[in-house]
Tab-separated table of C-alpha atoms in Angstrom:
chain	number	residue	atom	x	y	z
A	27	MET	CA	0.000	0.000	0.000
A	28	GLU	CA	1.384	3.349	-1.038
A	29	ARG	CA	2.017	5.793	1.757
A	30	VAL	CA	1.016	9.421	1.072
A	31	THR	CA	3.143	12.073	2.700
A	32	PRO	CA	1.224	15.272	3.482
A	33	PRO	CA	2.694	18.410	1.961
A	34	VAL	CA	4.879	20.421	4.242
A	35	THR	CA	3.858	24.060	4.507
A	36	PRO	CA	6.917	26.313	4.640
A	37	PRO	CA	7.096	28.571	7.666
A	38	ALA	CA	5.596	31.962	7.119
A	39	THR	CA	8.098	34.656	6.430
A	40	PRO	CA	7.659	37.488	8.920
A	41	THR	CA	6.466	40.629	7.223
A	42	ALA	CA	8.440	43.719	8.077
A	43	VAL	CA	6.198	46.432	9.454
A	44	PRO	CA	7.472	49.805	8.360
A	45	ALA	CA	8.224	52.195	11.182
A	46	PRO	CA	6.058	55.275	11.283
A	47	ALA	CA	7.605	58.035	9.260
A	48	ALA	CA	9.267	60.796	11.184
A	49	PRO	CA	7.465	64.114	10.977
A	50	ASP	CA	8.522	65.975	7.883
A	51	ARG	CA	10.786	68.718	9.175
A	52	ALA	CA	10.155	70.708	6.042
A	53	LEU	CA	6.579	71.281	7.202
A	54	HIS	CA	7.913	72.977	10.323
A	55	LEU	CA	10.418	75.071	8.395
A	56	ARG	CA	7.995	76.227	5.716
A	57	PRO	CA	6.255	78.966	7.789
A	58	ALA	CA	9.570	80.516	8.823
A	59	LYS	CA	10.860	80.446	5.242
A	60	LEU	CA	7.664	82.037	3.966
A	61	ALA	CA	7.843	84.677	6.692
A	62	LEU	CA	11.390	85.524	5.678
A	63	ALA	CA	10.438	85.717	1.990
A	64	TRP	CA	7.404	87.935	2.601
A	65	ALA	CA	9.256	90.206	5.020
A	66	LEU	CA	12.111	90.599	2.554
A	67	ALA	CA	9.711	91.349	-0.304
A	68	LEU	CA	7.863	93.973	1.767
A	69	THR	CA	11.154	95.547	2.786
A	70	LEU	CA	12.369	95.796	-0.804
A	71	LEU	CA	9.060	97.279	-1.951
A	72	LEU	CA	8.996	99.771	0.888
A	73	HIS	CA	12.502	101.039	0.250
A	74	PHE	CA	12.716	100.887	-3.545
A	75	LEU	CA	9.177	101.692	-4.693
A	76	PRO	CA	9.452	105.391	-3.727
A	77	MET	CA	12.681	105.621	-5.733
A	78	LEU	CA	11.265	103.809	-8.760
A	79	LEU	CA	8.096	105.927	-8.731
A	80	PRO	CA	9.282	109.318	-7.458
A	81	ASP	CA	6.268	111.197	-8.841
A	82	TRP	CA	3.800	109.115	-6.872
A	83	GLY	CA	4.737	110.625	-3.497
A	84	LEU	CA	5.276	107.298	-1.750
A	85	ARG	CA	7.899	108.490	0.719
A	86	TRP	CA	5.230	108.643	3.407
A	87	LEU	CA	5.220	104.821	3.482
A	88	GLN	CA	8.611	104.937	5.204
A	89	TRP	CA	7.582	107.597	7.717
A	90	PRO	CA	6.004	105.271	10.359
A	91	LEU	CA	9.183	103.204	10.409
A	92	LEU	CA	11.243	106.341	11.008
A	93	ILE	CA	9.062	107.209	14.005
A	94	LEU	CA	9.270	103.605	15.236
A	95	SER	CA	13.067	103.665	15.185
A	96	THR	CA	13.038	106.958	17.113
A	97	LEU	CA	10.636	105.501	19.672
A	98	VAL	CA	12.853	102.462	20.261
A	99	HIS	CA	15.925	104.714	20.433
A	100	GLU	CA	14.413	106.969	23.093
A	101	LEU	CA	13.051	104.031	25.061
A	102	GLY	CA	16.591	102.676	25.118
A	103	HIS	CA	17.736	105.893	26.781
A	104	GLY	CA	14.927	105.964	29.307
A	105	LEU	CA	15.063	102.306	30.294
A	106	SER	CA	18.853	102.451	30.573
A	107	ALA	CA	18.482	105.400	32.942
A	108	ALA	CA	16.057	103.380	35.060
A	109	ALA	CA	18.423	100.388	34.984
A	110	VAL	CA	21.282	102.404	36.526
A	111	GLY	CA	19.088	103.769	39.308
A	112	GLY	CA	17.618	106.890	37.731
A	113	GLU	CA	14.045	107.893	36.999
A	114	PHE	CA	12.624	107.659	33.493
A	115	GLN	CA	10.379	110.714	33.532
A	116	ALA	CA	9.001	111.327	30.054
A	117	LEU	CA	9.292	110.541	26.364
A	118	ARG	CA	8.458	112.905	23.527
A	119	LEU	CA	8.239	112.221	19.797
A	120	TRP	CA	7.799	114.640	16.902
A	121	ALA	CA	6.531	114.150	13.384
A	122	ASP	CA	9.915	115.047	11.871
A	123	GLY	CA	11.375	111.829	13.302
A	124	SER	CA	13.134	113.385	16.277
A	125	GLY	CA	12.494	112.560	19.919
A	126	VAL	CA	13.819	112.911	23.426
A	127	ALA	CA	13.726	110.885	26.640
A	128	LEU	CA	13.850	112.800	29.914
A	129	ALA	CA	15.474	111.121	32.903
A	130	ASN	CA	16.609	112.275	36.302
A	131	GLY	CA	19.089	110.808	38.751
A	132	ASN	CA	22.427	111.107	40.457
A	133	PHE	CA	24.347	109.527	37.602
A	134	SER	CA	28.053	108.781	37.697
A	135	ALA	CA	30.166	109.212	34.570
A	136	PRO	CA	29.824	105.518	33.589
A	137	ASP	CA	26.072	105.767	34.225
A	138	ARG	CA	25.764	108.719	31.861
A	139	ALA	CA	27.705	106.811	29.227
A	140	ALA	CA	25.433	103.773	29.677
A	141	VAL	CA	22.303	105.898	29.295
A	142	ALA	CA	23.645	107.467	26.095
A	143	ALA	CA	24.681	104.092	24.669
A	144	GLY	CA	21.325	102.545	25.601
A	145	GLY	CA	19.547	104.614	22.988
A	146	LEU	CA	22.030	103.763	20.257
A	147	LEU	CA	21.737	100.047	20.973
A	148	GLY	CA	17.958	100.034	21.437
A	149	ALA	CA	17.074	99.294	17.803
A	150	PRO	CA	19.588	96.463	17.241
A	151	LEU	CA	18.678	94.901	20.587
A	152	MET	CA	14.990	94.967	19.702
A	153	ALA	CA	15.758	93.520	16.258
A	154	LEU	CA	17.753	90.739	17.908
A	155	MET	CA	14.888	89.813	20.245
A	156	LEU	CA	12.334	89.837	17.431
A	157	LEU	CA	14.504	87.618	15.244
A	158	MET	CA	15.010	85.145	18.066
A	159	SER	CA	11.255	85.064	18.702
A	160	SER	CA	10.157	84.736	15.090
A	161	ARG	CA	11.621	81.317	14.342
A	162	HIS	CA	8.295	79.810	15.434
A	163	PRO	CA	4.756	81.180	15.001
A	164	ARG	CA	3.982	80.930	18.706
A	165	GLY	CA	7.101	82.878	19.574
A	166	ALA	CA	6.089	85.567	17.078
A	167	HIS	CA	2.628	85.794	18.682
A	168	VAL	CA	4.184	86.242	22.114
A	169	ALA	CA	6.673	88.830	20.846
A	170	LEU	CA	3.975	90.958	19.205
A	171	GLY	CA	1.830	90.739	22.326
A	172	ALA	CA	4.782	91.864	24.431
A	173	CYS	CA	5.374	94.789	22.063
A	174	ALA	CA	1.722	95.833	22.351
A	175	ALA	CA	1.886	95.637	26.150
A	176	GLY	CA	5.091	97.674	26.130
A	177	LEU	CA	3.458	100.381	24.016
A	178	LEU	CA	0.553	100.519	26.463
A	179	LEU	CA	3.035	101.082	29.298
A	180	VAL	CA	4.672	103.874	27.324
A	181	VAL	CA	1.292	105.587	26.922
A	182	LEU	CA	0.413	105.196	30.596
A	183	LEU	CA	3.782	106.056	32.126
A	184	TRP	CA	6.013	108.108	29.862
A	185	ALA	CA	4.449	109.505	26.672
A	186	ALA	CA	4.442	113.257	27.316
A	187	ASN	CA	3.080	114.838	24.146
A	188	PRO	CA	0.022	114.088	21.984
A	189	PHE	CA	2.025	112.849	19.024
A	190	ALA	CA	3.834	110.239	21.144
A	191	VAL	CA	0.541	109.064	22.650
A	192	GLY	CA	-1.170	108.847	19.263
A	193	PHE	CA	1.674	106.980	17.586
A	194	CYS	CA	1.972	104.396	20.375
A	195	ILE	CA	-1.781	103.739	20.263
A	196	ALA	CA	-1.846	103.569	16.457
A	197	LEU	CA	0.942	100.984	16.509
A	198	GLY	CA	-0.048	99.089	19.647
A	199	VAL	CA	-3.681	98.338	18.742
A	200	PRO	CA	-2.922	96.454	15.477
A	201	LEU	CA	-0.100	94.546	17.154
A	202	ALA	CA	-2.400	93.542	20.019
A	203	LEU	CA	-5.125	92.379	17.614
A	204	LEU	CA	-2.611	90.439	15.553
A	205	ALA	CA	-1.181	88.750	18.637
A	206	TRP	CA	-4.662	87.948	19.955
A	207	ARG	CA	-6.604	86.829	16.895
A	208	GLY	CA	-4.270	87.048	13.926
A	209	PRO	CA	-3.121	84.016	11.929
A	210	PRO	CA	0.236	82.653	13.093
A	211	ALA	CA	1.752	83.107	9.635
A	212	ALA	CA	0.884	86.816	9.633
A	213	SER	CA	2.387	87.285	13.096
A	214	GLN	CA	5.575	85.632	11.938
A	215	VAL	CA	5.802	87.835	8.830
A	216	ILE	CA	5.252	91.039	10.823
A	217	CYS	CA	7.748	89.966	13.475
A	218	VAL	CA	10.478	89.322	10.905
A	219	PHE	CA	9.539	92.499	9.018
A	220	LEU	CA	9.845	94.688	12.128
A	221	ALA	CA	13.173	93.072	12.968
A	222	MET	CA	14.441	93.900	9.474
A	223	GLN	CA	13.303	97.515	9.709
A	224	LEU	CA	14.925	98.064	13.094
A	225	GLY	CA	18.098	96.424	11.856
A	226	LEU	CA	18.169	98.701	8.825
A	227	ALA	CA	17.379	101.717	11.005
A	228	SER	CA	20.494	100.958	13.025
A	229	PHE	CA	22.542	101.842	9.938
A	230	SER	CA	20.287	104.128	7.897
A	231	ARG	CA	21.178	106.999	10.217
A	232	ALA	CA	24.679	105.792	10.962
A	233	ASP	CA	26.024	109.271	10.239
A	234	TYR	CA	24.516	110.291	13.580
A	235	LEU	CA	27.087	108.049	15.264
A	236	PHE	CA	29.816	110.362	14.007
A	237	MET	CA	28.213	113.710	14.848
A	238	ALA	CA	28.934	115.862	17.864
A	239	THR	CA	25.549	117.634	17.832
A	240	ALA	CA	21.971	116.341	17.570
A	241	HIS	CA	18.999	118.425	16.422
A	242	THR	CA	15.579	117.597	17.920
A	243	GLY	CA	12.246	119.287	18.409
A	244	ASP	CA	13.684	120.679	21.653
A	245	GLY	CA	16.637	122.248	19.819
A	246	ALA	CA	20.328	121.371	19.425
A	247	MET	CA	22.080	119.269	22.061
A	248	PRO	CA	25.183	117.062	22.323
A	249	SER	CA	24.783	113.816	20.407
A	250	ASP	CA	24.777	110.479	22.194
A	251	VAL	CA	28.350	109.645	21.232
A	252	ALA	CA	29.442	113.134	22.314
A	253	GLN	CA	27.836	112.480	25.706
A	254	ILE	CA	29.681	109.162	25.979
A	255	ALA	CA	32.970	110.890	25.130
A	256	ALA	CA	32.308	113.608	27.714
A	257	ALA	CA	31.511	111.023	30.393
A	258	LEU	CA	34.494	108.759	29.691
A	259	TRP	CA	37.457	109.457	27.421
A	260	LEU	CA	38.557	109.270	23.764
A	261	PRO	CA	36.830	111.230	20.956
A	262	TYR	CA	33.169	110.782	20.035
A	263	TRP	CA	33.984	109.155	16.684
A	264	PHE	CA	35.777	106.322	18.516
A	265	TRP	CA	32.602	105.531	20.436
A	266	GLY	CA	30.586	105.794	17.236
A	267	GLY	CA	32.792	103.171	15.615
A	268	LEU	CA	32.512	100.916	18.667
A	269	ILE	CA	28.721	101.191	18.620
A	270	VAL	CA	28.763	100.174	14.939
A	271	LEU	CA	30.774	97.040	15.766
A	272	VAL	CA	28.486	96.082	18.655
A	273	THR	CA	25.433	96.678	16.467
A	274	MET	CA	26.843	94.447	13.729
A	275	ALA	CA	27.563	91.709	16.263
A	276	MET	CA	24.020	91.832	17.673
A	277	LEU	CA	22.339	91.799	14.278
A	278	GLY	CA	24.686	89.107	13.016
A	279	PHE	CA	23.848	86.867	15.964
A	280	GLY	CA	20.122	87.449	15.481
A	281	ALA	CA	20.325	86.604	11.787
A	282	TRP	CA	22.397	83.497	12.540
A	283	TRP	CA	19.903	82.360	15.173
A	284	PHE	CA	16.955	82.753	12.815
A	285	LEU	CA	18.627	81.246	9.747
A	286	ARG	CA	20.043	78.334	11.746
A	287	GLY	CA	16.502	77.144	12.309
A	288	LEU	CA	15.869	77.001	8.566
A	289	ARG	CA	18.448	74.318	7.882
């Protein structure tokens, strides 16, 4: 009798289960890259459109940014005075782009130099903080909200003339609304854009760093670098050059920090 051997079923080959794909990092980088592109495009339009179309009278588009840079400059003076033990009394802005911060205190020579330098470094420091915050949409939201809160404090505590009050309100309300209800992408674009403008403002009036006299709505007075030279030693142009180097270092670090996140 013939014996029938049952077929042998080969062992099942284990099926490899693919590991879940890692989150696509490009999706996280895309908002920051778009924010940089939009901010750069707006900056180029804002600065070159008035030159390309001189008969259209578009210079006024740059005027709010001039006032903003003056505001940050004067806040740098006032807050530096408070930091070294003085009293930040008042801040005034004028439509021609000039401004003044009034402070009182028993300042030593190094204190007076610090107060003068605080204004010159206000714009690059603010640009640095905005760049560091704008790598992520949430950070941009927080930064714009902090700016709006800071402008409210300026109105309540220090703004001493109607123009300063009106400008701070006109700038603070849109920033507050954007931080509260605005789309994250828009907050990121505005944050990067403001950082660019303050960075450019640090150099657009760089000639001021090599002047002995400043002209404001209150009249002529010693420039910031002249005040540093009077409080310490060496000529005012030396301190102007040093401020330029510090400004470049701050802006360079901010740009590196932001761009590093795009890799």
